[in-house]
PDB file of C-alpha atoms and ligand atoms in Angstrom:
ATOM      1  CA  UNK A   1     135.524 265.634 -32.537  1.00 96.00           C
ATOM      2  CA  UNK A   2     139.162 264.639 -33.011  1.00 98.00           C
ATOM      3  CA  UNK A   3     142.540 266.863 -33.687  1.00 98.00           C
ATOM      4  CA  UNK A   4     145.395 265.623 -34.592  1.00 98.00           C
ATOM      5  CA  UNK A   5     148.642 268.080 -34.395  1.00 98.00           C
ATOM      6  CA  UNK A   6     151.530 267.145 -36.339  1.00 98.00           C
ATOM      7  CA  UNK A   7     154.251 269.356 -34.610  1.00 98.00           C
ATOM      8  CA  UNK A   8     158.130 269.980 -33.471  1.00 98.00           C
ATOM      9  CA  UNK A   9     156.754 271.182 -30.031  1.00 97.00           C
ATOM     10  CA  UNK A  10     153.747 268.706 -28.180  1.00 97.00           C
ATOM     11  CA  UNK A  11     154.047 269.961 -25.237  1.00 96.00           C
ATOM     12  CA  UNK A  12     153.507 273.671 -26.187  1.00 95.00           C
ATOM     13  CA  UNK A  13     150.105 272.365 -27.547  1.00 94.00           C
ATOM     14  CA  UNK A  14     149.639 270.194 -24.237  1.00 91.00           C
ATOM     15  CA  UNK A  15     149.920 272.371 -22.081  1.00 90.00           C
ATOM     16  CA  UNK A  16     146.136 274.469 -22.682  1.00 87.00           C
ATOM     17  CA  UNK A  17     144.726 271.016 -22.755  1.00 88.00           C
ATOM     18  CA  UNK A  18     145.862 270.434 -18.871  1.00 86.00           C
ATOM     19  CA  UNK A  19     143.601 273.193 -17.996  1.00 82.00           C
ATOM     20  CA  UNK A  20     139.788 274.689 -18.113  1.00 83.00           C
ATOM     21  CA  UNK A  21     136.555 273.778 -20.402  1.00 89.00           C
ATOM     22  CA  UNK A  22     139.019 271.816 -22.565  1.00 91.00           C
ATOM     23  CA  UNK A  23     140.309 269.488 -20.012  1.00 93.00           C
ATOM     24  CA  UNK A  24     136.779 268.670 -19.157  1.00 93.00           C
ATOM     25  CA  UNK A  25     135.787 268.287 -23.138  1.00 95.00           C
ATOM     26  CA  UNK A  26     138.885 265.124 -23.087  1.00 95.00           C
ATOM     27  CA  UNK A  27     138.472 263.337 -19.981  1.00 94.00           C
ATOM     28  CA  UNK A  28     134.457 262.931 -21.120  1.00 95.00           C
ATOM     29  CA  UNK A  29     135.862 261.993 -24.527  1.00 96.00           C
ATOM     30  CA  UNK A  30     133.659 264.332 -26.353  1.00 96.00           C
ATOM     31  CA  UNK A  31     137.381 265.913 -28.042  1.00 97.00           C
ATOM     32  CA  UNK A  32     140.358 263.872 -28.741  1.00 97.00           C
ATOM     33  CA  UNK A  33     143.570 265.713 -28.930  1.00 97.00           C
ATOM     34  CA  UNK A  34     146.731 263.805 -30.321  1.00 97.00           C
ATOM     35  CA  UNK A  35     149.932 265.371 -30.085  1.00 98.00           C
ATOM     36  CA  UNK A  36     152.450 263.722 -33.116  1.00 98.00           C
ATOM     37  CA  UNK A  37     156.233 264.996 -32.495  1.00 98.00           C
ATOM     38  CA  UNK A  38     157.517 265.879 -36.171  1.00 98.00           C
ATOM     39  CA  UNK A  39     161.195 264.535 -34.982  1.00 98.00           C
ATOM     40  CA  UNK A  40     159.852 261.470 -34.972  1.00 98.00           C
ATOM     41  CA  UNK A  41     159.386 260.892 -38.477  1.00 98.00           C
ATOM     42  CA  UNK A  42     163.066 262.885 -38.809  1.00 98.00           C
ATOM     43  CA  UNK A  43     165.425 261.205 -41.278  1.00 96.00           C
ATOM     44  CA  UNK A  44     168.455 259.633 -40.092  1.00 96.00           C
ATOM     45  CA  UNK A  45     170.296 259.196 -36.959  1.00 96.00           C
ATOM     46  CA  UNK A  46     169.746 262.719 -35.817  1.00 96.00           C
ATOM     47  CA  UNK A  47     165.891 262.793 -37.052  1.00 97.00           C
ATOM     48  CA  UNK A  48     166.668 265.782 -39.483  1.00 98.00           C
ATOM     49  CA  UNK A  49     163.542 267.723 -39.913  1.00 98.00           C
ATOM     50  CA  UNK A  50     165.054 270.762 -41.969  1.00 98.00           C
ATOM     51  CA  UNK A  51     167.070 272.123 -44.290  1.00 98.00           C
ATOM     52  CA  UNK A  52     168.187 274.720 -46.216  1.00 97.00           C
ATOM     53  CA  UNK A  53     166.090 277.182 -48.587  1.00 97.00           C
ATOM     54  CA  UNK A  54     166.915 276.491 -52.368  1.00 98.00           C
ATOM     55  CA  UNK A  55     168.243 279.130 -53.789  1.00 97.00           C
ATOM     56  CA  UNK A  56     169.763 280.994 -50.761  1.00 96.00           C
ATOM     57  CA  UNK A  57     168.450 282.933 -48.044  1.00 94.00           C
ATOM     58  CA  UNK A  58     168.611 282.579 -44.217  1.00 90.00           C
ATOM     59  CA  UNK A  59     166.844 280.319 -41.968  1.00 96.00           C
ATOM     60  CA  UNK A  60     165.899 276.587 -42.430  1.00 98.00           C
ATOM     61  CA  UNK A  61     162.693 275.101 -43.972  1.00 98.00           C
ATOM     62  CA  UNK A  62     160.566 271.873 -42.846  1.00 98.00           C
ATOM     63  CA  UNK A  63     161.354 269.247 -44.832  1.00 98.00           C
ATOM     64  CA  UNK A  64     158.517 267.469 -46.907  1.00 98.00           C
ATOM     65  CA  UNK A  65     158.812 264.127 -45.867  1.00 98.00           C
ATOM     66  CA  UNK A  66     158.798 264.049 -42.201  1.00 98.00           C
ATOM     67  CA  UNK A  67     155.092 266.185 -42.623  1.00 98.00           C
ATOM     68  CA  UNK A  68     153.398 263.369 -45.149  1.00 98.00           C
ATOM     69  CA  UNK A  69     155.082 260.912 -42.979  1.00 98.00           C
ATOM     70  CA  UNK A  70     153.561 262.235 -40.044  1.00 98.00           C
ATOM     71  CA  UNK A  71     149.984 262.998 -41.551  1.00 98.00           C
ATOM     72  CA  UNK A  72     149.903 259.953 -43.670  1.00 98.00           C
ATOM     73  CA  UNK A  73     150.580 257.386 -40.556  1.00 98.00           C
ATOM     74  CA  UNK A  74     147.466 259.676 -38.596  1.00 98.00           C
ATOM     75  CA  UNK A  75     145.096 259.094 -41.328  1.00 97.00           C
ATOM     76  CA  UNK A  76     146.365 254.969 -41.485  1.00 97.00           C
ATOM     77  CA  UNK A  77     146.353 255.233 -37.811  1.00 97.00           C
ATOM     78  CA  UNK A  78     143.252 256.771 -36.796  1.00 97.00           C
ATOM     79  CA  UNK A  79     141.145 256.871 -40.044  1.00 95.00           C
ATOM     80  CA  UNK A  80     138.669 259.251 -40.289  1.00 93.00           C
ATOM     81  CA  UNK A  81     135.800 260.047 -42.970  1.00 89.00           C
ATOM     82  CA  UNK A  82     134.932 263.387 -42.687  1.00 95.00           C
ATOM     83  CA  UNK A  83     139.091 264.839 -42.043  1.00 97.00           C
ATOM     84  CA  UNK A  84     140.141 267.913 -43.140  1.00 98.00           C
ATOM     85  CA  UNK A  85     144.373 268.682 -42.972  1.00 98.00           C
ATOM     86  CA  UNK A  86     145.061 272.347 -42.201  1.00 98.00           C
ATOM     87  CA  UNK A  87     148.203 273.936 -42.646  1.00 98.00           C
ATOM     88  CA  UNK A  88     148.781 276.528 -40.230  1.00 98.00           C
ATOM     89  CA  UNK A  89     150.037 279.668 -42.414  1.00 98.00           C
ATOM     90  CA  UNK A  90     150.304 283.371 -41.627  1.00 98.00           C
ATOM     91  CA  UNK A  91     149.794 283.163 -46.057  1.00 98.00           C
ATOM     92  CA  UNK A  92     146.419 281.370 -45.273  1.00 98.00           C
ATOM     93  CA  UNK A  93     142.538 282.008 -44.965  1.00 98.00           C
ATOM     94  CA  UNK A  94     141.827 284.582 -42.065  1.00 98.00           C
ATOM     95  CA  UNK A  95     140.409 282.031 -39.683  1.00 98.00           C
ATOM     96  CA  UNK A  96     137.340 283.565 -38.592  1.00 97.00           C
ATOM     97  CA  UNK A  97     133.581 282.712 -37.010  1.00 97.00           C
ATOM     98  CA  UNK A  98     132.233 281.043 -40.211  1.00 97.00           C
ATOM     99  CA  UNK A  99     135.717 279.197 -40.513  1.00 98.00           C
ATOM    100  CA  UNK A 100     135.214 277.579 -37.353  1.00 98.00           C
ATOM    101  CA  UNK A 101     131.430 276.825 -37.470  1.00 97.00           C
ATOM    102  CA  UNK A 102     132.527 275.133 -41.048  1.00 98.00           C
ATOM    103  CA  UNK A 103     135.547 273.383 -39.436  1.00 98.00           C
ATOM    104  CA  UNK A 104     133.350 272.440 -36.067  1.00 97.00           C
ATOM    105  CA  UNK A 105     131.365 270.090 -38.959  1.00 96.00           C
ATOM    106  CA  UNK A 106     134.336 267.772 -39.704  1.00 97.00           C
ATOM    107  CA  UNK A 107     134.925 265.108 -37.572  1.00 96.00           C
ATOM    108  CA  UNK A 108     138.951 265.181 -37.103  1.00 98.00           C
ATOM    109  CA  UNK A 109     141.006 267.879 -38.510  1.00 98.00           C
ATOM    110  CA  UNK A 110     144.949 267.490 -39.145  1.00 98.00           C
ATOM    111  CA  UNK A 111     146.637 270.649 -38.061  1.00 98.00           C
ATOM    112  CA  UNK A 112     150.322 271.270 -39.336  1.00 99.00           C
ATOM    113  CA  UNK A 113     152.522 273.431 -37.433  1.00 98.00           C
ATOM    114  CA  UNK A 114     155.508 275.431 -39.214  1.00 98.00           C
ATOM    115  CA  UNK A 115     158.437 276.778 -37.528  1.00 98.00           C
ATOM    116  CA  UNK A 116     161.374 278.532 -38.790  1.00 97.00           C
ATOM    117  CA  UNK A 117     161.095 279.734 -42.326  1.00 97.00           C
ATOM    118  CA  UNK A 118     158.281 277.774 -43.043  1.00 97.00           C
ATOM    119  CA  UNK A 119     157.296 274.645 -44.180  1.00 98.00           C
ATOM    120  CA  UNK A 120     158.381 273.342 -48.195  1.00 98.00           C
ATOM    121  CA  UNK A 121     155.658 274.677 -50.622  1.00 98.00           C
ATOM    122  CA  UNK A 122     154.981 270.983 -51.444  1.00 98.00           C
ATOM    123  CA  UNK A 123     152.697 270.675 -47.964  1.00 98.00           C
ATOM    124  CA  UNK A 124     150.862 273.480 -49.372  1.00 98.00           C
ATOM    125  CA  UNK A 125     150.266 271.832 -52.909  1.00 98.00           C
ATOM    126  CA  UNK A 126     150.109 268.224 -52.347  1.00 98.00           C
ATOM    127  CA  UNK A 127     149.322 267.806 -49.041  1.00 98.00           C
ATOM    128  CA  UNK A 128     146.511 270.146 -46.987  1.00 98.00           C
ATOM    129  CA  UNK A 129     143.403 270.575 -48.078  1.00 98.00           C
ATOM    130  CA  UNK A 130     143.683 274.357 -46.724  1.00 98.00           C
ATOM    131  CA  UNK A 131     145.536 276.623 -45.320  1.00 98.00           C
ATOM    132  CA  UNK A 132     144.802 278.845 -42.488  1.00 98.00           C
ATOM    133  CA  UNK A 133     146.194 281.830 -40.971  1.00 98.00           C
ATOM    134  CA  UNK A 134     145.146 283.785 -37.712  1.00 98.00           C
ATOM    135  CA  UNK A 135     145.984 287.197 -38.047  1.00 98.00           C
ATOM    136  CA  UNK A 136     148.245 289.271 -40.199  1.00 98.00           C
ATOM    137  CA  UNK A 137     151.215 288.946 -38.160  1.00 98.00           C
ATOM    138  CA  UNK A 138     153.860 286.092 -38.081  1.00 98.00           C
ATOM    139  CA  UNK A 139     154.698 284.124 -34.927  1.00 98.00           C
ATOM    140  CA  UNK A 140     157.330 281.807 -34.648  1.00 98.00           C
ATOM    141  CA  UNK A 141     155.291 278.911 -34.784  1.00 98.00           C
ATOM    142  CA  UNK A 142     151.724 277.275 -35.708  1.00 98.00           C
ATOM    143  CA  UNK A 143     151.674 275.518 -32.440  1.00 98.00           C
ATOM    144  CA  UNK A 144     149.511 278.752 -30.574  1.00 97.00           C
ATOM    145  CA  UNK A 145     147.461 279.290 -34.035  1.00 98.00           C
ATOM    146  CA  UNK A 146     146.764 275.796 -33.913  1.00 98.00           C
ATOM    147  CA  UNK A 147     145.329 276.124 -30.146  1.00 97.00           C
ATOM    148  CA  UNK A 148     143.404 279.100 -31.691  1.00 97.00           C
ATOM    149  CA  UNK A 149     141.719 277.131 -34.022  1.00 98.00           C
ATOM    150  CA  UNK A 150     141.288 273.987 -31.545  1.00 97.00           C
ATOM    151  CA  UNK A 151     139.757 276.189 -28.855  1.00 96.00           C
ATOM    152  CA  UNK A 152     137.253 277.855 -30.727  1.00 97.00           C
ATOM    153  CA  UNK A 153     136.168 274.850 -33.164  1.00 98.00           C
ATOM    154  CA  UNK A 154     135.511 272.868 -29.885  1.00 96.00           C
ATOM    155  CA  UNK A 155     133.697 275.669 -28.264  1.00 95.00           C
ATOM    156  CA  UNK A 156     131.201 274.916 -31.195  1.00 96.00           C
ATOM    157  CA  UNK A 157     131.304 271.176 -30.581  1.00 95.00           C
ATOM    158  CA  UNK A 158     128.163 270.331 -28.434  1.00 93.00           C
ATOM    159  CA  UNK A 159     128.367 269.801 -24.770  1.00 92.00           C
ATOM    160  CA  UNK A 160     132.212 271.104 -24.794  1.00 94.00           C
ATOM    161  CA  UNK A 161     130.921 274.029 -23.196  1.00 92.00           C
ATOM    162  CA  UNK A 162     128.274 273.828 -20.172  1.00 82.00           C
ATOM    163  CA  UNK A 163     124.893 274.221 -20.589  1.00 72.00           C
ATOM    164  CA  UNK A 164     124.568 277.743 -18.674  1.00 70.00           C
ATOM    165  CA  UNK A 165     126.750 279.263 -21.202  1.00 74.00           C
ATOM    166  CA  UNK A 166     125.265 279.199 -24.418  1.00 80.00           C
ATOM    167  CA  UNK A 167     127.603 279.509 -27.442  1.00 90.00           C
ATOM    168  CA  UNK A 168     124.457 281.219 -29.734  1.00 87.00           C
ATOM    169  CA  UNK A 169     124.363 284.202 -27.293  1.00 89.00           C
ATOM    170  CA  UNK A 170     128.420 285.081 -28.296  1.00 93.00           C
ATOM    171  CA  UNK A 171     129.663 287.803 -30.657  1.00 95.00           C
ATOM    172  CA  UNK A 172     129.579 286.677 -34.047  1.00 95.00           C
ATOM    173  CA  UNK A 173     126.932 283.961 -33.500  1.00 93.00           C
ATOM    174  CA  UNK A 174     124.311 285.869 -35.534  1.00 93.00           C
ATOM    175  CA  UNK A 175     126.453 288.150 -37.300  1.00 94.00           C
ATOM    176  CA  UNK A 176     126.898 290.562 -34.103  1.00 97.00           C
ATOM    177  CA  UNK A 177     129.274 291.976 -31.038  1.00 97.00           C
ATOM    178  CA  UNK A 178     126.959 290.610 -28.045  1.00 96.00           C
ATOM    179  CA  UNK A 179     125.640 293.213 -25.780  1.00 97.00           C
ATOM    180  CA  UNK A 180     127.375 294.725 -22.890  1.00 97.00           C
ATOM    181  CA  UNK A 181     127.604 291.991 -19.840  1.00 96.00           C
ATOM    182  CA  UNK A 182     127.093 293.154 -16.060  1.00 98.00           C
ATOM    183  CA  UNK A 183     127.494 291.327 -12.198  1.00 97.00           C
ATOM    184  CA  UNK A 184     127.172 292.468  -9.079  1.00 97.00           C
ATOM    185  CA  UNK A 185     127.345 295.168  -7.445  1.00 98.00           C
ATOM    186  CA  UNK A 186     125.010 297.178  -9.047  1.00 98.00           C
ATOM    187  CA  UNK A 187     127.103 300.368  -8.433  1.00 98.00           C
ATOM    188  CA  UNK A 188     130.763 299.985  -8.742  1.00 98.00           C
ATOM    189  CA  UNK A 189     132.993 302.989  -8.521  1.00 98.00           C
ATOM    190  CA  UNK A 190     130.154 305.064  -9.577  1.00 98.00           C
ATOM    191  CA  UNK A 191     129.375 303.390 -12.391  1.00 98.00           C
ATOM    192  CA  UNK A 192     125.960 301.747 -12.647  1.00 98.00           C
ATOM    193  CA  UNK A 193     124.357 298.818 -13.998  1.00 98.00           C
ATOM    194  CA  UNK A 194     121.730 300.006 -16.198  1.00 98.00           C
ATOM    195  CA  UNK A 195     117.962 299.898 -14.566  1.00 98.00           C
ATOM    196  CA  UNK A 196     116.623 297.791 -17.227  1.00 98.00           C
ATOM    197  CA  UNK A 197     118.823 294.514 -16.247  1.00 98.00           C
ATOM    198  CA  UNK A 198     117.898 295.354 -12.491  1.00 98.00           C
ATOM    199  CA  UNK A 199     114.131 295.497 -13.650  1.00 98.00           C
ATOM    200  CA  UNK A 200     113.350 291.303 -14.121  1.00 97.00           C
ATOM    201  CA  UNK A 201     111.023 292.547 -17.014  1.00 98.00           C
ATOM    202  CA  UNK A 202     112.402 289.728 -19.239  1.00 98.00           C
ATOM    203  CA  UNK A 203     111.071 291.439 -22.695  1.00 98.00           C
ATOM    204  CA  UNK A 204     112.834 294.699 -21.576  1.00 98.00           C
ATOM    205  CA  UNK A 205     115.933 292.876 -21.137  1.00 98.00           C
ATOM    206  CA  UNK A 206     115.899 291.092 -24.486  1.00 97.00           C
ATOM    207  CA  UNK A 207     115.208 294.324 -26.421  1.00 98.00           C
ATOM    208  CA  UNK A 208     117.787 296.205 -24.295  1.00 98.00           C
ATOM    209  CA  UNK A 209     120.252 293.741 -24.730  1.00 97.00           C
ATOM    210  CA  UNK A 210     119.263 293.350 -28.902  1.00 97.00           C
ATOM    211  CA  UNK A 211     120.066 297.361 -29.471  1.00 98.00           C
ATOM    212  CA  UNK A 212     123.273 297.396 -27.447  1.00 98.00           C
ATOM    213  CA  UNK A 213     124.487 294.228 -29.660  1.00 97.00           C
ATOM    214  CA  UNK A 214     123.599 296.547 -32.839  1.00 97.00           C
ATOM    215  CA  UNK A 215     125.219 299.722 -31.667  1.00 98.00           C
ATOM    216  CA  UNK A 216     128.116 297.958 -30.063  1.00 97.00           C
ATOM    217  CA  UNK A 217     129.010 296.294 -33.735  1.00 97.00           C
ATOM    218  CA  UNK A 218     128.116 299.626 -35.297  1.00 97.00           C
ATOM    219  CA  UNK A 219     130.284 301.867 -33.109  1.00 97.00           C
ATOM    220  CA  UNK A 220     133.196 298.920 -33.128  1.00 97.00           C
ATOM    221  CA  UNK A 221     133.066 296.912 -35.856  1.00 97.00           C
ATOM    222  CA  UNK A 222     130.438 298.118 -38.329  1.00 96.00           C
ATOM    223  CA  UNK A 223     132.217 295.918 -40.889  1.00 95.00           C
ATOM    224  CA  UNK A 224     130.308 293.276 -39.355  1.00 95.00           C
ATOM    225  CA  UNK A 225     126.914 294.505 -39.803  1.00 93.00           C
ATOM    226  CA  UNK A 226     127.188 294.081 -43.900  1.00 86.00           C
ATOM    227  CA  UNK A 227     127.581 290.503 -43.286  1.00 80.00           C
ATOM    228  CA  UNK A 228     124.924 290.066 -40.313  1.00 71.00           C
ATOM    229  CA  UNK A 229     122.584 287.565 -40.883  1.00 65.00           C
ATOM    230  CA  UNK A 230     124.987 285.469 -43.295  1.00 64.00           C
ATOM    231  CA  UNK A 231     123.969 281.910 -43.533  1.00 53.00           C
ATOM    232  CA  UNK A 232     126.365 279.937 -41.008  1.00 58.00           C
ATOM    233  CA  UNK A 233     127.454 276.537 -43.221  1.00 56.00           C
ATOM    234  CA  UNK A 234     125.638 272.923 -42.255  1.00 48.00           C
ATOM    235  CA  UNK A 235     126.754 269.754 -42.293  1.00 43.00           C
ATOM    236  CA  UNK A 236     125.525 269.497 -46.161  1.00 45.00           C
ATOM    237  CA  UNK A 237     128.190 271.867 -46.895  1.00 46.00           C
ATOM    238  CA  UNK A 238     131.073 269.801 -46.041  1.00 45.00           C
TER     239      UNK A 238
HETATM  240  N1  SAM B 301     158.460 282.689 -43.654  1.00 70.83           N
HETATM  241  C1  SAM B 301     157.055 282.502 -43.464  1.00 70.83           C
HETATM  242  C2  SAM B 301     156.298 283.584 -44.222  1.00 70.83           C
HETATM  243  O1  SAM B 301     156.801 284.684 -44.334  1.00 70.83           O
HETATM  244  O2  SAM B 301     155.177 283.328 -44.678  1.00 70.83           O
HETATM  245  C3  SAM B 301     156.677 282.578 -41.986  1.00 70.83           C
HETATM  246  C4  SAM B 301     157.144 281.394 -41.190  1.00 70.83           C
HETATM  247  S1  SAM B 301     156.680 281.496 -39.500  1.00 70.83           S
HETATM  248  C5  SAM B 301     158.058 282.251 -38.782  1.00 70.83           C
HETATM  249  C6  SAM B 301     156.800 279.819 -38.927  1.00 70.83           C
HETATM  250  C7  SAM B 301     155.472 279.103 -38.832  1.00 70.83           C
HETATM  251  O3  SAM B 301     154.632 279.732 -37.895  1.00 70.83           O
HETATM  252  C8  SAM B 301     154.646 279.021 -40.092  1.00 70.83           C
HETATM  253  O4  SAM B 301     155.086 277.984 -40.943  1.00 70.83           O
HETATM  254  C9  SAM B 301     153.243 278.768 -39.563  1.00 70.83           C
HETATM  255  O5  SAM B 301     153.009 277.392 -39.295  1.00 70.83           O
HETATM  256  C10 SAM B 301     153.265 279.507 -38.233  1.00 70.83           C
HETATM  257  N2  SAM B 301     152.600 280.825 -38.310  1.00 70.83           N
HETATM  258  C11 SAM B 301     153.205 282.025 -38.237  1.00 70.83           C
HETATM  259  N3  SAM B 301     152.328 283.016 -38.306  1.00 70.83           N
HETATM  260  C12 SAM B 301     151.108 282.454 -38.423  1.00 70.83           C
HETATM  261  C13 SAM B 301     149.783 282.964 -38.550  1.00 70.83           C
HETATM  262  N4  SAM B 301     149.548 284.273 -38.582  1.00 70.83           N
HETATM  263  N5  SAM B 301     148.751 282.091 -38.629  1.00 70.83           N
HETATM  264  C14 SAM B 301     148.998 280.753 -38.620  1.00 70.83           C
HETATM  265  N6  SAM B 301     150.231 280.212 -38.505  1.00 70.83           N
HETATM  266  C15 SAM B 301     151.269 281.039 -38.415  1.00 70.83           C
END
């Protein structure tokens, strides 16, 4: 799987690469992570990148054509069937579990970062295929939402994360919180592991561990359990 981030600031989107699962995902080249600085595709001698909003108003907005520069020489560069171009957007999709099992399908995705006021409306229309947002908040960049989105698309990419640790068995997987997780000591502070996962009764365990997932959605997110079961999107979907 391949990412390509078209942004003001590489080495804010570097720097989680340098570290953890991730790390391990590049140097065995099952990800690719390209970093493409926005200045360089800047017009004029000072590699203007903004400018100010039409029809008043504070702050400055990203210029159009240093962003289909950028995305344009990434897709002539490094061409790519199955790409998808995302612009990062607190106005966007909620990014959620089914987002990223859909996205984790796609070979490359091109991920646009904002900054300032925003990026010119004419990324939005004639540009990304979607848009995405992470939360209802607004940060002052897409460079973290766009790590968001890269670390838990490639969690879903397979062998990015080690055999031991099985993505199927995480919250939201199947619709669910996962169960309540325990190491040693068995007593800490008082508080006790429950009997069952001390018992090595391996049925036990799995029925133990299936009603705590279903009451920990239903006392936490009970949202959730309308949706449980959902079909998760396949490759024919894309
Ligand atoms: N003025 C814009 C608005 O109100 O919609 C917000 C601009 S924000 C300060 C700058 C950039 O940060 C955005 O262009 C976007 O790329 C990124 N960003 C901010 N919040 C985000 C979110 N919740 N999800 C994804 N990207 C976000």
């Amino acid at each position: 799987m391949e990412f390509d981030v078209v942004t003001l600031f590489p080495e804010i989107v570097e720097a989680p690469l340098s570290r953890t699962i991730l790390r391990r995902a590049v140097e065995e080249g099952i990800l690719t992570v390209r970093t493409h600085d926005l200045r360089e595709h800047g017009e004029g001698p000072h590699r203007r990148v903004d400018d100010q909003p039409y029809g008043g108003g504070g702050g400055m907005i990203l210029k159009p054509e240093p962003i289909f520069a950028a995305v344009e020489s990434v897709l002539e560069r490094h061409p790519r069937s199955a790409s998808r171009t995302i612009l990062l957007s607190p106005q966007g999709a909620p990014f959620d579990h089914a987002a990223a099992v859909r996205l984790s399908l796609y070979g490359r995705l091109i991920l646009i970062c904002g900054r300032y006021e925003g990026v010119d409306e004419r990324v939005r229309e004639g540009l990304a295929d979607e848009e995405i947002s992470i939360g209802d908040y607004v940060l002052t960049g897409g460079e973290l939402a766009a790590m968001v989105v890269i670390d838990a698309v490639s969690r879903l990419v397979p062998r990015v994360v080690g055999e031991g640790e099985s993505v199927l068995r995480d919250s939201f997987a199947d619709g669910l919180l996962q169960h309540p997780q325990y190491t040693r000591p068995a007593v800490f502070r008082g508080m006790a592991v429950p009997d069952v996962l001390l018992s090595g009764r391996h049925e036990a365990i799995a029925a133990w561990r299936a009603e705590m997932s279903r009451a920990n959605t239903r006392k936490r997110r009970p949202d959730l359990l309308a949706c449980a079961g959902r079909a998760t999107p396949k490759h024919d979907d894309v």
